[in-house]
Short mmCIF file of C-alpha atoms in Angstrom, two decimals:
data_model
loop_
_atom_site.label_atom_id
_atom_site.label_comp_id
_atom_site.label_asym_id
_atom_site.label_seq_id
_atom_site.Cartn_x
_atom_site.Cartn_y
_atom_site.Cartn_z
CA GLU U 1 9.68 19.58 0.47
CA ALA U 2 9.13 16.70 2.77
CA ASP U 3 8.56 13.66 0.59
CA ILE U 4 9.66 10.17 -0.10
CA TYR U 5 11.91 9.59 -3.12
CA GLN U 6 12.89 6.51 -5.17
CA THR U 7 15.61 6.08 -7.77
CA PRO U 8 15.74 4.98 -10.51
CA ARG U 9 12.25 5.34 -11.66
CA TYR U 10 12.70 2.87 -14.52
CA LEU U 11 15.36 0.24 -14.82
CA VAL U 12 15.99 -2.51 -17.51
CA ILE U 13 18.69 -4.90 -16.77
CA GLY U 14 19.86 -8.41 -17.72
CA THR U 15 19.44 -11.58 -15.83
CA GLY U 16 22.07 -12.22 -13.11
CA LYS U 17 22.90 -8.60 -12.37
CA LYS U 18 23.03 -7.20 -8.99
CA ILE U 19 20.97 -4.07 -8.48
CA THR U 20 20.06 -1.72 -5.62
CA LEU U 21 16.83 0.29 -5.56
CA GLU U 22 17.18 3.49 -3.62
CA CYS U 23 14.59 4.93 -1.27
CA SER U 24 14.89 8.09 0.78
CA GLN U 25 12.43 10.11 2.87
CA THR U 26 12.75 13.56 4.32
CA MET U 27 9.80 13.29 6.65
CA GLY U 28 11.74 11.97 9.70
CA HIS U 29 9.63 8.81 9.77
CA ASP U 30 10.94 5.91 11.85
CA LYS U 31 9.10 3.08 9.97
CA MET U 32 9.85 2.15 6.25
CA TYR U 33 8.52 -0.48 4.02
CA TRP U 34 9.18 -2.09 0.57
CA TYR U 35 6.26 -3.50 -1.46
CA GLN U 36 6.15 -5.29 -4.78
CA GLN U 37 3.24 -4.55 -7.04
CA ASP U 38 2.30 -5.46 -10.60
CA PRO U 39 0.48 -2.38 -12.02
CA GLY U 40 -2.85 -1.92 -10.34
CA MET U 41 -2.65 -5.22 -8.56
CA GLU U 42 -2.19 -6.40 -4.98
CA LEU U 43 0.60 -4.90 -2.79
CA HIS U 44 2.95 -7.50 -1.40
CA LEU U 45 5.05 -6.52 1.59
CA ILE U 46 8.73 -7.64 0.96
CA HIS U 47 10.61 -5.96 3.91
CA TYR U 48 10.04 -3.47 6.63
CA SER U 49 11.98 -1.59 9.30
CA TYR U 50 11.07 0.05 12.56
CA GLY U 51 14.16 2.22 12.74
CA VAL U 52 17.92 2.26 12.39
CA ASN U 53 19.50 -1.24 12.39
CA SER U 54 16.05 -2.86 12.44
CA THR U 55 14.91 -4.92 9.38
CA GLU U 56 12.23 -7.57 9.07
CA LYS U 57 11.08 -9.81 6.18
CA GLY U 58 7.51 -9.44 5.00
CA ASP U 59 5.01 -11.86 3.55
CA LEU U 60 6.38 -12.26 0.04
CA SER U 61 9.29 -14.57 -0.43
CA SER U 62 12.02 -12.62 -2.08
CA GLU U 63 15.70 -13.00 -2.93
CA SER U 64 16.29 -9.44 -1.90
CA THR U 65 17.94 -7.79 1.13
CA VAL U 66 17.58 -4.43 2.84
CA SER U 67 19.58 -2.27 5.20
CA ARG U 68 18.70 0.61 7.42
CA ILE U 69 21.89 2.43 8.53
CA ARG U 70 20.31 5.82 8.44
CA THR U 71 16.81 6.86 9.39
CA GLU U 72 16.09 8.50 6.00
CA HIS U 73 17.55 5.73 3.72
CA PHE U 74 16.16 2.24 3.14
CA PRO U 75 17.82 0.64 0.00
CA LEU U 76 16.65 -2.75 -1.47
CA THR U 77 19.20 -4.96 -3.12
CA LEU U 78 18.64 -7.89 -5.51
CA GLU U 79 21.84 -10.01 -5.57
CA SER U 80 20.99 -11.72 -8.84
CA ALA U 81 18.02 -10.37 -10.91
CA ARG U 82 15.72 -12.79 -12.62
CA PRO U 83 12.78 -12.28 -15.13
CA SER U 84 10.39 -13.15 -12.25
CA HIS U 85 11.55 -9.93 -10.46
CA THR U 86 10.05 -7.88 -13.22
CA SER U 87 7.50 -5.62 -11.33
CA GLN U 88 7.01 -2.32 -9.72
CA TYR U 89 8.73 -1.72 -6.31
CA LEU U 90 7.13 0.77 -3.95
CA CYS U 91 8.83 2.25 -0.93
CA ALA U 92 6.75 3.67 1.92
CA SER U 93 7.19 5.24 5.34
CA SER U 94 5.10 6.00 8.35
CA GLU U 95 5.52 7.83 11.69
CA GLY U 96 4.38 5.99 14.83
CA THR U 97 1.46 4.04 13.44
CA VAL U 98 1.60 1.57 10.61
CA TYR U 99 -1.80 2.39 9.04
CA GLU U 100 -0.91 5.81 7.62
CA GLN U 101 1.85 5.10 5.08
CA TYR U 102 3.22 7.53 2.64
CA PHE U 103 4.34 5.94 -0.68
CA GLY U 104 7.08 6.81 -2.97
CA PRO U 105 6.57 7.07 -6.79
CA GLY U 106 7.90 3.51 -7.36
CA THR U 107 10.68 1.96 -9.49
CA ARG U 108 9.58 -0.01 -12.49
CA LEU U 109 12.01 -2.92 -12.95
CA THR U 110 12.28 -5.04 -16.07
CA VAL U 111 14.66 -8.01 -16.03
CA THR U 112 15.37 -9.45 -19.53
CA GLY M 1 -1.25 -13.90 10.43
CA GLU M 2 -3.76 -11.48 9.02
CA ASN M 3 -5.67 -12.24 5.83
CA VAL M 4 -7.82 -9.54 4.13
CA GLU M 5 -10.27 -10.43 1.36
CA GLN M 6 -11.73 -7.68 -0.90
CA HIS M 7 -14.80 -7.72 -3.22
CA PRO M 8 -15.52 -7.07 -5.98
CA SER M 9 -12.32 -7.05 -7.98
CA THR M 10 -13.93 -4.63 -10.59
CA LEU M 11 -16.88 -2.26 -10.29
CA SER M 12 -18.35 -0.11 -13.07
CA VAL M 13 -20.89 2.61 -12.14
CA GLN M 14 -22.51 5.55 -13.83
CA GLU M 15 -21.58 9.01 -12.59
CA GLY M 16 -23.78 10.00 -9.73
CA ASP M 17 -24.38 6.40 -8.59
CA SER M 18 -23.09 4.97 -5.34
CA ALA M 19 -20.26 2.43 -5.07
CA VAL M 20 -19.69 -0.04 -2.32
CA ILE M 21 -16.52 -2.15 -1.75
CA LYS M 22 -16.40 -4.75 0.89
CA CYS M 23 -13.54 -6.36 2.88
CA THR M 24 -13.30 -9.11 5.48
CA TYR M 25 -10.40 -9.73 7.86
CA SER M 26 -9.26 -12.68 9.91
CA ASP M 27 -7.08 -11.29 12.79
CA SER M 28 -9.17 -10.04 15.75
CA ALA M 29 -6.03 -8.09 16.86
CA SER M 30 -6.24 -5.77 13.95
CA ASN M 31 -7.30 -2.38 15.23
CA TYR M 32 -7.09 0.04 12.27
CA PHE M 33 -8.68 -0.40 8.87
CA PRO M 34 -7.44 2.15 6.22
CA TRP M 35 -8.45 2.60 2.68
CA TYR M 36 -6.01 3.62 0.00
CA LYS M 37 -6.75 5.00 -3.49
CA GLN M 38 -4.39 4.45 -6.37
CA GLU M 39 -5.00 6.34 -9.56
CA LEU M 40 -3.48 5.03 -12.80
CA GLY M 41 0.21 5.42 -12.82
CA LYS M 42 0.35 7.06 -9.42
CA ARG M 43 1.27 6.10 -5.86
CA PRO M 44 -1.29 4.74 -3.40
CA GLN M 45 -2.71 7.43 -0.97
CA LEU M 46 -4.62 7.07 2.26
CA ILE M 47 -8.19 8.48 1.85
CA ILE M 48 -9.91 7.37 5.04
CA ASP M 49 -9.51 4.92 7.97
CA ILE M 50 -11.49 3.56 10.86
CA ARG M 51 -10.47 2.26 14.28
CA SER M 52 -11.80 -0.95 15.63
CA ASN M 53 -13.81 0.87 18.39
CA VAL M 54 -15.83 2.90 15.85
CA GLY M 55 -18.71 1.70 13.71
CA GLU M 56 -18.83 4.41 11.01
CA LYS M 57 -16.85 7.35 9.86
CA LYS M 58 -17.67 9.88 7.08
CA ASP M 59 -15.60 12.36 5.10
CA GLN M 60 -17.68 14.30 2.53
CA ARG M 61 -18.74 11.69 -0.14
CA ILE M 62 -16.90 8.74 1.35
CA ALA M 63 -17.76 6.65 4.40
CA VAL M 64 -16.50 3.52 6.06
CA THR M 65 -18.40 1.08 8.15
CA LEU M 66 -17.00 -1.64 10.39
CA ASN M 67 -18.69 -4.67 11.90
CA LYS M 68 -16.15 -6.03 14.31
CA THR M 69 -18.22 -9.00 15.31
CA ALA M 70 -18.57 -10.21 11.67
CA LYS M 71 -15.00 -9.00 10.91
CA HIS M 72 -15.95 -7.04 7.83
CA PHE M 73 -15.74 -3.41 6.79
CA SER M 74 -16.88 -1.45 3.77
CA LEU M 75 -16.07 1.69 1.77
CA HIS M 76 -19.08 3.70 0.52
CA ILE M 77 -18.73 6.40 -2.08
CA THR M 78 -21.77 8.49 -2.91
CA GLU M 79 -22.40 10.72 -5.96
CA THR M 80 -19.53 9.17 -7.81
CA GLN M 81 -17.50 11.30 -10.14
CA PRO M 82 -15.13 10.35 -12.99
CA GLU M 83 -12.11 11.38 -10.85
CA ASP M 84 -13.19 8.59 -8.43
CA SER M 85 -11.91 6.05 -10.98
CA ALA M 86 -8.98 4.28 -9.47
CA VAL M 87 -7.99 1.07 -7.72
CA TYR M 88 -9.09 1.05 -4.10
CA PHE M 89 -7.29 -1.14 -1.52
CA CYS M 90 -8.56 -1.96 1.96
CA ALA M 91 -6.11 -3.01 4.71
CA GLY M 92 -5.93 -4.40 8.11
CA ALA M 93 -3.37 -2.89 10.54
CA GLY M 94 -2.04 -4.60 13.63
CA PHE M 95 1.00 -3.63 15.63
CA GLN M 96 3.67 -4.42 13.07
CA LYS M 97 2.42 -4.01 9.49
CA LEU M 98 -0.44 -3.47 7.04
CA VAL M 99 -1.96 -6.40 5.19
CA PHE M 100 -3.65 -5.18 2.00
CA GLY M 101 -6.67 -6.58 0.19
CA THR M 102 -6.39 -7.50 -3.39
CA GLY M 103 -7.91 -4.20 -4.75
CA THR M 104 -11.01 -3.11 -6.48
CA ARG M 105 -10.82 -1.37 -9.77
CA LEU M 106 -13.61 1.26 -9.84
CA LEU M 107 -14.62 2.84 -13.14
CA VAL M 108 -17.03 5.71 -13.20
CA SER M 109 -18.45 6.48 -16.57
CA PRO M 110 -19.75 9.98 -17.44
#
């Protein structure tokens, strides 16, 4: 089934650890996005990509990095997790336009 | 860059009443204005959108209006039902990305 997948769904880690949040979509979309969202609150754009080998920083200052080596895969890496990174991370994708985005189920990250 | 403001932050209505959520945007270059609905514990989903050259669009119980001159747009939900309870986000879309409003938590009481 064409969808967008995120793993892990929940993650609890200690301060200073390096983590990678995975996002994959099987819809063949060219554009992908990462958002940070505290539950039910505002969506903050962290990174986005127009296609393979294209990445851009969003509006939220973040100590994270992304890569886009394959169309379907857009992982987010935190080099050194901090308690301030505790939040939900949503991945999304879109085809052609930017206004019709499909979201993944999210990864809820807790940094202790 | 684009800035989207959304009001109110919370809205409580009785089942059957109408609900209106309002947004303003700053960037004249924005040309699409989508609305997303996020139910508790679920992912945001696009429910309706409007282009900058259209003044109003309807889809069953929901409608969106756009005043391009005043740079504001609104979501109207008629005959609200408990399943309409969710957080609603407006957004402005230019060429590169979406800028979301801060969200409105709608609670529909039976």
